[in-house]
Amino acid sequence: MSSAIRLNGVSRRFARGVQALDGVDLEIGAGDFVALLGPSGCGKTTVLRLLAGLDAADAGTVVVGYGNKPPVLSYVFQDATLMPWASVFDNVWLPLRITGVSPAAARERIARVLQAVGLADFVQALPHELSGGMRMRVSIARALVTQPDVLLLDEPFAALDEITRQRLNGDLLDLWGRNRFTCVFVTHSVFEAVFLAQRVAVMSARPGRIVADLAIDAPARRTAAWRIEPRYLELCRAASAALESGFAERAP
Amino acid sequence: MKRLLPLLSLLVASLAQAQGASDAKAAPEKLERAVFATNWKAQAAHGGFYQALADGTYRRFGLDVEIRQGGPQVNNRPLLPAGRIDFLMTGNLLHSFDNVKQGVPVVAVAAIFQKDPQALLAHPGQGYENFAKLKDAPVALIAKDGQFTWWQWLTVRHGFRDEALRPYNYNLGPFLASKAAIQQGYSVAEPIYVKKQGGFDPVVHLLADHGFSTYSTLIETRRDTAEKRPQYVQRFVDASIIGWYRYLYGERKAANALMLKENPEMTEEELEASLALLRSQGIVESGEALERGIGAMNSARIADFHDNMVRAGLYKAGEVDLAKVADTRFVNRRVGLDLRKQLGGR
Amino acid sequence: MSANAHGEATPRWLRWALPAAVFIGTLLAWELLVRARDIPHYILPAPSLICSTLAANFGSLAQAWWVTIKITFGALLLAAAGGVLLAGVFSLSRTFELALVPYAVVLQVTPIVAIAPLILIYVDSTTAALLICAWIVAFFPILSNTVIGLRAADPNLRDLFRLYRATPWQRLRWLLLPSALPYFVAGLKISGGLALIGAVVAEFAAGAAGRETGLASRILEASFRTDMPRMYAALVLVAATGVAIYLLFNLLSWALLGRWHATERSD
């Protein structure tokens, strides 16, 4: 299987001399679920933005896609990033609307994707009428409505409570299982990374670099029960250790 | 300006004191305070009042007078019924008629000007030498005060049109810039400024020559002041009249200096030029004033002017109780006529 | 619904009844004061006299009222149009903004009382001059608020639009304008009252003349003719217009933003 995402020696330096990334190498196959784990400020978001095309690398190459078809990308931000003046329908419709799809034509797709995130009854609701978790679901629905090849998520559940977070983790896995998009999930939570991903790429502290790549040998379809498996805790410990070493390595 | 007033009044008081001290007659022990508000910044048309202040005449009559200037944005008139001032200078009888009509208890006690210097000015060589042509002017620059009083008379009596009316903000610019424009002015003041700024002598038409027969520069006071303190009123009127004779015929350097202090934009030559016009046009001394003294008023003339205004539609017949307009007992007493002879007047 | 300390919501009717009651109470106290102290009408007219004067002169006062309203709303419309347009230009080009902002500020801070007579010298039509004066006063709040508003779009939303390759026109319509709307409305609320003040002050300072005169001229005229009750009557109309504008824009704000914006929701 050819790689959907390839980063080679990617470096990025911001104004005021902040070196966010220094030589990042990462390869992700199509349909893979990879967690990008790292401490705050290590450049995880920068990597995601480079993948999304929202930013450009100073050195190295970033390749997203396979074949000659440009990949359909979606991005889920840390906060739901909904348009507060628009209903759930209009928010989810946005990516389609930009490409010229009429509301009538989009109605079915929107209904389907809202059903998938469990918000079928809230089509006309406004963002301020929804809870944090529900707003994040709308954000995910919006990301999925274009049937993306690649889904990029930047700590999407970090602002939510633990219970909601775990539920949404499960829901995300379900959606991934059904749609099999390539998923890059940025997080600073070891538990979340190990629960969700097939691979955990551990980043060092700034300037960021991949210091470890752990394969998570667990079935693709996981349930809450996975969280209490001994193998899960082992992997968490290993990921933590890799985090620590990455942190220590680059600590000034 | 209003903040400078306490300082200025102190200055004025000390000036008056300096003048009064040099006077032969002894000043009375206790002076009664009188605040007199004018209707414009200090100018020659106020000369007699400033004279009485500067040369100690008010003091000799037992009065500690403060003269408060008016000005382009200042409306001193409500201060009189409100009790903030004691005497008020008004420009014509229309103000008195309005007061009486509105039931405001103020009364005119002297008429310093026998003729109203209110005039219309025009550029020479535009045909405006003929008064009848003025109503055809495309632009008539009239200030707010005039707009709500004598302009109405002009429209009814002389056919002027509201369409030509433009607000006049006491800036000669628009008039000087447009040869076809006409504007209001005091016949003893604006022509001097027009000559200075525009370099030409404007055509001047006195409204008084075309039927606007009002008195002008009247002294008003509250009705209860006139009734309860007649001596006080009399002294103020007499002192003012004396001041006017002294200004017209006597030594007026101190008065001019005082006016220049109050109104820094004025110049001595403008004051003197204006005074010359006051004299030559017979504004202060003409008609009855020649026999009865400056300030002379008679009810018949007031009634006649009132009827004119009723005919011009400014008032309805019976709206104004003429008996309440003026109290003539303070004038027509030949005050100052000897002084005039003494000073060599005519 | 706003709540008191116990968490109980203020009933809707009270929100109208309370200010109305205070207003009526003030009027009554005023009337009693005038009658009890026998204050003459040329110093302080009683509300009853003002009312009767208003009724008696309603014809001419209404005409002046209409002129003032026309100028106020005319100026407001032009200020809104100009403000939004210029804000749009500023948001596209920082250079342009830096070049022009000083002039906008100068316009804002120079007192209209001083400018009005000058404008009257240069502009022939008095109505145009008054419109310009009222416009100057109302223009800046709309401009500055809309500029901020256009910049206030959520950066993440901006990224999202970029990601989905929205055209600049799409971005303007679906992101920038709705983001800017609350700010624009806030500016409009401020400018509404200012436009009225500008119209009235300009007329005071410059002095309108002839037929097309507004309430300020009536106030001046009444003051020159020592007609205090009429002066107060005209003032009442000015105040009423101000209140009406305030209510109108509050209604507009609620209509445009009520569903979603924090300023309109008090929960």
Short mmCIF file of C-alpha atoms in Angstrom, two decimals, chain B:
data_model
loop_
_atom_site.label_atom_id
_atom_site.label_comp_id
_atom_site.label_asym_id
_atom_site.label_seq_id
_atom_site.Cartn_x
_atom_site.Cartn_y
_atom_site.Cartn_z
CA MET B 1 -15.03 84.31 27.72
CA LYS B 2 -17.38 83.63 30.59
CA ARG B 3 -14.50 82.43 32.72
CA LEU B 4 -12.59 85.62 32.10
CA LEU B 5 -15.52 87.66 33.28
CA PRO B 6 -14.79 87.68 37.02
CA LEU B 7 -11.24 88.72 36.23
CA LEU B 8 -12.38 91.34 33.78
CA SER B 9 -14.98 92.76 36.10
CA LEU B 10 -12.27 93.12 38.70
CA LEU B 11 -10.20 94.94 36.13
CA VAL B 12 -13.12 97.10 35.14
CA ALA B 13 -13.95 97.88 38.74
CA SER B 14 -10.40 98.92 39.50
CA LEU B 15 -10.28 101.00 36.34
CA ALA B 16 -13.50 102.72 37.27
CA GLN B 17 -12.11 103.28 40.71
CA ALA B 18 -9.00 104.89 39.27
CA GLN B 19 -11.14 107.22 37.20
CA GLY B 20 -13.56 107.96 39.94
CA ALA B 21 -10.83 108.79 42.39
CA SER B 22 -9.69 111.62 40.20
CA ASP B 23 -13.14 113.11 40.18
CA ALA B 24 -13.89 116.23 42.18
CA LYS B 25 -17.23 115.01 43.58
CA ALA B 26 -17.07 112.58 46.49
CA ALA B 27 -18.36 109.08 45.74
CA PRO B 28 -21.22 107.89 47.96
CA GLU B 29 -20.22 105.49 50.69
CA LYS B 30 -22.20 102.43 49.64
CA LEU B 31 -22.63 101.56 45.96
CA GLU B 32 -25.56 99.59 44.63
CA ARG B 33 -24.66 96.77 42.30
CA ALA B 34 -26.05 96.73 38.79
CA VAL B 35 -25.29 94.12 36.14
CA PHE B 36 -25.95 95.34 32.62
CA ALA B 37 -25.86 92.89 29.74
CA THR B 38 -25.39 94.15 26.20
CA ASN B 39 -26.37 92.53 22.93
CA TRP B 40 -22.96 92.35 21.26
CA LYS B 41 -19.27 92.57 21.90
CA ALA B 42 -18.04 95.98 22.95
CA GLN B 43 -18.34 98.46 20.10
CA ALA B 44 -18.86 102.18 19.57
CA ALA B 45 -22.60 101.62 19.62
CA HIS B 46 -22.17 100.79 23.30
CA GLY B 47 -19.78 103.68 23.84
CA GLY B 48 -21.83 105.71 26.27
CA PHE B 49 -22.20 102.84 28.72
CA TYR B 50 -18.52 102.06 28.78
CA GLN B 51 -17.86 105.77 29.13
CA ALA B 52 -20.02 105.96 32.24
CA LEU B 53 -18.13 103.04 33.63
CA ALA B 54 -14.66 104.22 32.67
CA ASP B 55 -14.96 107.81 33.83
CA GLY B 56 -16.69 107.02 37.11
CA THR B 57 -20.12 108.37 36.20
CA TYR B 58 -21.85 105.25 37.42
CA ARG B 59 -19.94 105.44 40.67
CA ARG B 60 -20.92 109.03 41.16
CA PHE B 61 -24.51 107.98 40.81
CA GLY B 62 -23.95 105.39 43.50
CA LEU B 63 -23.81 102.40 41.22
CA ASP B 64 -21.26 99.60 40.99
CA VAL B 65 -21.93 98.54 37.42
CA GLU B 66 -20.70 95.44 35.64
CA ILE B 67 -21.15 95.39 31.89
CA ARG B 68 -21.54 91.92 30.45
CA GLN B 69 -20.92 91.62 26.75
CA GLY B 70 -23.12 89.77 24.37
CA GLY B 71 -21.73 88.16 21.22
CA PRO B 72 -22.44 85.98 18.23
CA GLN B 73 -23.38 82.86 20.16
CA VAL B 74 -24.53 84.62 23.30
CA ASN B 75 -28.14 85.31 24.15
CA ASN B 76 -28.32 87.40 27.30
CA ARG B 77 -32.05 88.02 27.11
CA PRO B 78 -33.36 85.21 29.29
CA LEU B 79 -31.06 86.41 32.09
CA LEU B 80 -33.20 89.45 32.85
CA PRO B 81 -36.48 87.78 33.78
CA ALA B 82 -34.49 85.05 35.49
CA GLY B 83 -33.03 87.63 37.82
CA ARG B 84 -29.42 87.09 36.87
CA ILE B 85 -28.92 90.59 35.53
CA ASP B 86 -30.46 93.93 36.41
CA PHE B 87 -30.53 95.73 33.08
CA LEU B 88 -30.49 94.52 29.54
CA MET B 89 -29.70 96.16 26.24
CA THR B 90 -32.05 95.18 23.44
CA GLY B 91 -31.82 95.96 19.76
CA ASN B 92 -35.40 96.86 18.89
CA LEU B 93 -38.96 97.04 20.17
CA LEU B 94 -39.86 93.65 18.72
CA HIS B 95 -38.09 92.04 21.65
CA SER B 96 -40.23 94.11 24.01
CA PHE B 97 -43.42 93.20 22.15
CA ASP B 98 -42.49 89.51 22.34
CA ASN B 99 -41.83 89.76 26.04
CA VAL B 100 -45.15 91.41 26.73
CA LYS B 101 -46.93 88.91 24.48
CA GLN B 102 -45.37 86.01 26.38
CA GLY B 103 -46.18 87.56 29.73
CA VAL B 104 -42.54 88.08 30.62
CA PRO B 105 -42.51 90.92 33.18
CA VAL B 106 -39.81 93.17 31.77
CA VAL B 107 -40.18 96.76 30.62
CA ALA B 108 -38.20 99.23 28.50
CA VAL B 109 -37.10 102.32 30.40
CA ALA B 110 -34.95 104.22 27.92
CA ALA B 111 -34.27 104.32 24.18
CA ILE B 112 -30.68 105.37 23.55
CA PHE B 113 -30.96 105.11 19.79
CA GLN B 114 -33.73 107.09 18.16
CA LYS B 115 -33.03 105.26 14.92
CA ASP B 116 -32.33 101.58 14.54
CA PRO B 117 -28.98 101.19 12.76
CA GLN B 118 -30.15 97.82 11.39
CA ALA B 119 -29.35 97.94 7.71
CA LEU B 120 -28.95 95.88 4.58
CA LEU B 121 -25.61 96.04 2.82
CA ALA B 122 -24.93 95.36 -0.85
CA HIS B 123 -22.13 95.54 -3.37
CA PRO B 124 -21.98 98.77 -5.34
CA GLY B 125 -22.67 98.73 -9.05
CA GLN B 126 -25.15 95.81 -8.88
CA GLY B 127 -28.25 97.91 -9.03
CA TYR B 128 -28.80 97.66 -5.26
CA GLU B 129 -28.49 101.40 -4.95
CA ASN B 130 -32.23 101.19 -5.41
CA PHE B 131 -33.77 99.70 -2.23
CA ALA B 132 -36.52 98.03 -4.23
CA LYS B 133 -33.92 95.85 -5.96
CA LEU B 134 -32.76 94.27 -2.72
CA LYS B 135 -35.69 91.88 -2.56
CA ASP B 136 -34.57 90.30 -5.80
CA ALA B 137 -31.16 89.40 -4.43
CA PRO B 138 -30.51 85.67 -4.84
CA VAL B 139 -28.79 85.45 -1.49
CA ALA B 140 -29.69 87.39 1.65
CA LEU B 141 -27.42 86.68 4.58
CA ILE B 142 -29.47 87.16 7.72
CA ALA B 143 -28.52 86.08 11.23
CA LYS B 144 -30.79 84.10 13.53
CA ASP B 145 -31.94 87.09 15.53
CA GLY B 146 -33.05 89.04 12.49
CA GLN B 147 -34.49 85.99 10.80
CA PHE B 148 -37.07 85.59 13.51
CA THR B 149 -37.93 89.28 13.83
CA TRP B 150 -37.52 92.02 11.23
CA TRP B 151 -36.98 89.67 8.29
CA GLN B 152 -40.61 88.75 8.50
CA TRP B 153 -41.49 92.40 8.23
CA LEU B 154 -39.30 92.69 5.17
CA THR B 155 -41.05 89.75 3.48
CA VAL B 156 -44.51 91.12 4.11
CA ARG B 157 -43.96 94.83 3.75
CA HIS B 158 -41.27 94.89 1.07
CA GLY B 159 -41.66 91.60 -0.77
CA PHE B 160 -38.46 89.84 0.27
CA ARG B 161 -38.45 86.10 -0.31
CA ASP B 162 -37.65 83.31 2.13
CA GLU B 163 -35.93 81.39 -0.68
CA ALA B 164 -33.12 83.95 -0.68
CA LEU B 165 -32.51 83.56 3.03
CA ARG B 166 -29.17 82.12 4.05
CA PRO B 167 -27.79 81.86 7.57
CA TYR B 168 -25.38 84.65 8.42
CA ASN B 169 -22.71 83.71 10.90
CA TYR B 170 -21.11 87.13 11.30
CA ASN B 171 -18.51 86.19 8.76
CA LEU B 172 -18.14 88.61 5.87
CA GLY B 173 -16.69 85.94 3.61
CA PRO B 174 -19.83 84.81 1.74
CA PHE B 175 -20.93 88.39 1.17
CA LEU B 176 -17.56 89.57 -0.03
CA ALA B 177 -17.26 86.59 -2.32
CA SER B 178 -20.58 87.03 -4.07
CA LYS B 179 -21.39 90.32 -5.76
CA ALA B 180 -25.08 89.54 -5.94
CA ALA B 181 -25.40 88.78 -2.23
CA ILE B 182 -26.79 91.16 0.35
CA GLN B 183 -26.36 90.91 4.09
CA GLN B 184 -27.49 92.49 7.30
CA GLY B 185 -25.37 94.80 9.37
CA TYR B 186 -25.35 97.78 11.66
CA SER B 187 -25.04 100.92 9.54
CA VAL B 188 -22.45 102.22 12.01
CA ALA B 189 -20.29 99.10 12.06
CA GLU B 190 -20.30 96.63 9.18
CA PRO B 191 -19.57 99.17 6.43
CA ILE B 192 -16.29 99.92 8.21
CA TYR B 193 -15.36 96.22 8.29
CA VAL B 194 -16.41 95.70 4.69
CA LYS B 195 -14.20 98.58 3.64
CA LYS B 196 -11.35 97.11 5.61
CA GLN B 197 -11.67 93.50 4.46
CA GLY B 198 -13.18 93.95 1.05
CA GLY B 199 -11.70 97.25 0.05
CA PHE B 200 -14.92 98.85 -1.08
CA ASP B 201 -17.70 100.97 0.36
CA PRO B 202 -20.89 98.96 0.44
CA VAL B 203 -24.32 100.28 -0.41
CA VAL B 204 -26.13 100.76 2.91
CA HIS B 205 -29.92 100.84 3.28
CA LEU B 206 -31.17 101.71 6.76
CA LEU B 207 -34.33 99.79 7.56
CA ALA B 208 -35.38 102.85 9.54
CA ASP B 209 -35.58 104.80 6.29
CA HIS B 210 -38.10 102.31 4.90
CA GLY B 211 -40.61 102.09 7.64
CA PHE B 212 -38.82 100.18 10.41
CA SER B 213 -39.46 102.94 12.87
CA THR B 214 -38.42 101.24 16.09
CA TYR B 215 -36.24 102.65 18.82
CA SER B 216 -33.01 100.78 19.35
CA THR B 217 -30.43 100.07 22.05
CA LEU B 218 -33.17 100.17 24.64
CA ILE B 219 -32.51 99.68 28.32
CA GLU B 220 -34.81 97.04 29.78
CA THR B 221 -35.31 96.09 33.38
CA ARG B 222 -37.68 93.87 35.34
CA ARG B 223 -41.08 95.29 36.05
CA ASP B 224 -40.71 94.80 39.78
CA THR B 225 -37.34 96.59 39.77
CA ALA B 226 -38.97 99.58 38.05
CA GLU B 227 -41.83 99.54 40.53
CA LYS B 228 -40.00 98.81 43.75
CA ARG B 229 -36.68 100.57 43.16
CA PRO B 230 -37.45 103.52 40.89
CA GLN B 231 -34.56 105.58 42.25
CA TYR B 232 -32.14 102.83 41.40
CA VAL B 233 -33.48 102.62 37.88
CA GLN B 234 -33.48 106.37 37.51
CA ARG B 235 -29.87 106.61 38.56
CA PHE B 236 -28.81 103.97 36.10
CA VAL B 237 -30.69 105.62 33.25
CA ASP B 238 -29.41 109.09 34.09
CA ALA B 239 -25.83 107.92 34.50
CA SER B 240 -26.03 106.09 31.18
CA ILE B 241 -27.39 109.19 29.45
CA ILE B 242 -24.60 111.30 30.92
CA GLY B 243 -22.15 108.67 29.79
CA TRP B 244 -23.48 108.97 26.28
CA TYR B 245 -23.10 112.71 26.20
CA ARG B 246 -19.58 112.39 27.49
CA TYR B 247 -18.78 109.74 24.91
CA LEU B 248 -20.15 111.79 22.06
CA TYR B 249 -18.63 115.11 23.05
CA GLY B 250 -16.16 114.63 25.83
CA GLU B 251 -12.91 112.89 26.57
CA ARG B 252 -13.45 109.28 25.63
CA LYS B 253 -10.01 107.74 25.61
CA ALA B 254 -10.66 105.73 28.76
CA ALA B 255 -13.95 104.42 27.40
CA ASN B 256 -12.29 103.35 24.17
CA ALA B 257 -9.47 101.71 26.10
CA LEU B 258 -11.99 99.81 28.15
CA MET B 259 -13.86 98.61 25.08
CA LEU B 260 -10.61 97.55 23.45
CA LYS B 261 -9.78 95.51 26.54
CA GLU B 262 -13.16 93.82 26.51
CA ASN B 263 -13.12 93.21 22.78
CA PRO B 264 -9.54 92.66 21.64
CA GLU B 265 -10.59 92.31 18.03
CA MET B 266 -11.74 95.93 17.96
CA THR B 267 -9.39 98.74 17.02
CA GLU B 268 -9.31 102.37 18.04
CA GLU B 269 -9.77 103.57 14.47
CA GLU B 270 -12.84 101.38 14.04
CA LEU B 271 -14.31 102.82 17.22
CA GLU B 272 -13.73 106.36 16.05
CA ALA B 273 -15.04 105.66 12.55
CA SER B 274 -18.14 104.08 14.01
CA LEU B 275 -18.70 107.00 16.33
CA ALA B 276 -18.49 109.36 13.38
CA LEU B 277 -21.20 107.36 11.63
CA LEU B 278 -23.34 107.38 14.78
CA ARG B 279 -23.14 111.14 14.71
CA SER B 280 -23.62 111.68 11.00
CA GLN B 281 -26.60 109.32 10.77
CA GLY B 282 -28.29 110.85 13.77
CA ILE B 283 -28.71 107.49 15.43
CA VAL B 284 -28.49 108.73 19.01
CA GLU B 285 -29.45 112.33 18.65
CA SER B 286 -32.33 113.08 16.38
CA GLY B 287 -35.99 113.88 16.73
CA GLU B 288 -37.14 114.09 20.32
CA ALA B 289 -33.74 113.39 21.80
CA LEU B 290 -32.59 116.81 20.66
CA GLU B 291 -35.14 118.46 22.91
CA ARG B 292 -35.74 115.95 25.64
CA GLY B 293 -32.32 114.42 25.96
CA ILE B 294 -30.81 111.13 24.90
CA GLY B 295 -32.99 108.14 25.72
CA ALA B 296 -36.26 109.90 24.92
CA MET B 297 -39.26 107.64 24.33
CA ASN B 298 -42.88 108.33 23.62
CA SER B 299 -45.81 105.96 23.63
CA ALA B 300 -47.33 107.29 20.44
CA ARG B 301 -44.32 106.27 18.42
CA ILE B 302 -44.25 102.87 20.08
CA ALA B 303 -47.92 102.39 19.25
CA ASP B 304 -47.33 103.45 15.67
CA PHE B 305 -44.49 101.00 15.24
CA HIS B 306 -46.61 98.30 16.80
CA ASP B 307 -49.40 98.92 14.30
CA ASN B 308 -46.87 98.64 11.48
CA MET B 309 -45.82 95.27 12.77
CA VAL B 310 -49.41 94.12 13.16
CA ARG B 311 -50.02 95.05 9.56
CA ALA B 312 -46.91 93.09 8.61
CA GLY B 313 -48.38 90.07 10.32
CA LEU B 314 -45.83 89.72 13.08
CA TYR B 315 -48.47 90.11 15.74
CA LYS B 316 -52.22 89.89 15.92
CA ALA B 317 -54.09 92.99 17.02
CA GLY B 318 -54.54 92.96 20.78
CA GLU B 319 -51.84 90.37 21.41
CA VAL B 320 -49.53 92.97 22.87
CA ASP B 321 -50.68 95.20 25.71
CA LEU B 322 -48.91 98.40 24.70
CA ALA B 323 -49.18 99.89 28.17
CA LYS B 324 -46.78 97.23 29.40
CA VAL B 325 -44.11 97.73 26.76
CA ALA B 326 -42.36 100.80 28.07
CA ASP B 327 -42.20 102.94 31.19
CA THR B 328 -41.41 106.44 30.01
CA ARG B 329 -41.14 108.18 33.35
CA PHE B 330 -37.38 107.66 33.57
CA VAL B 331 -36.57 109.61 30.40
CA ASN B 332 -37.71 112.78 28.61
CA ARG B 333 -36.36 114.84 31.53
CA ARG B 334 -33.77 116.80 29.61
CA VAL B 335 -31.02 115.09 31.57
CA GLY B 336 -27.57 115.91 30.21
CA LEU B 337 -28.58 118.76 27.88
CA ASP B 338 -26.56 121.27 29.93
CA LEU B 339 -23.59 118.95 29.94
CA ARG B 340 -23.87 118.77 26.20
CA LYS B 341 -23.75 122.51 25.85
CA GLN B 342 -20.88 122.55 28.31
CA LEU B 343 -18.88 120.07 26.28
CA GLY B 344 -19.52 122.10 23.16
CA GLY B 345 -22.06 119.91 21.51
CA ARG B 346 -23.08 121.52 18.26
#
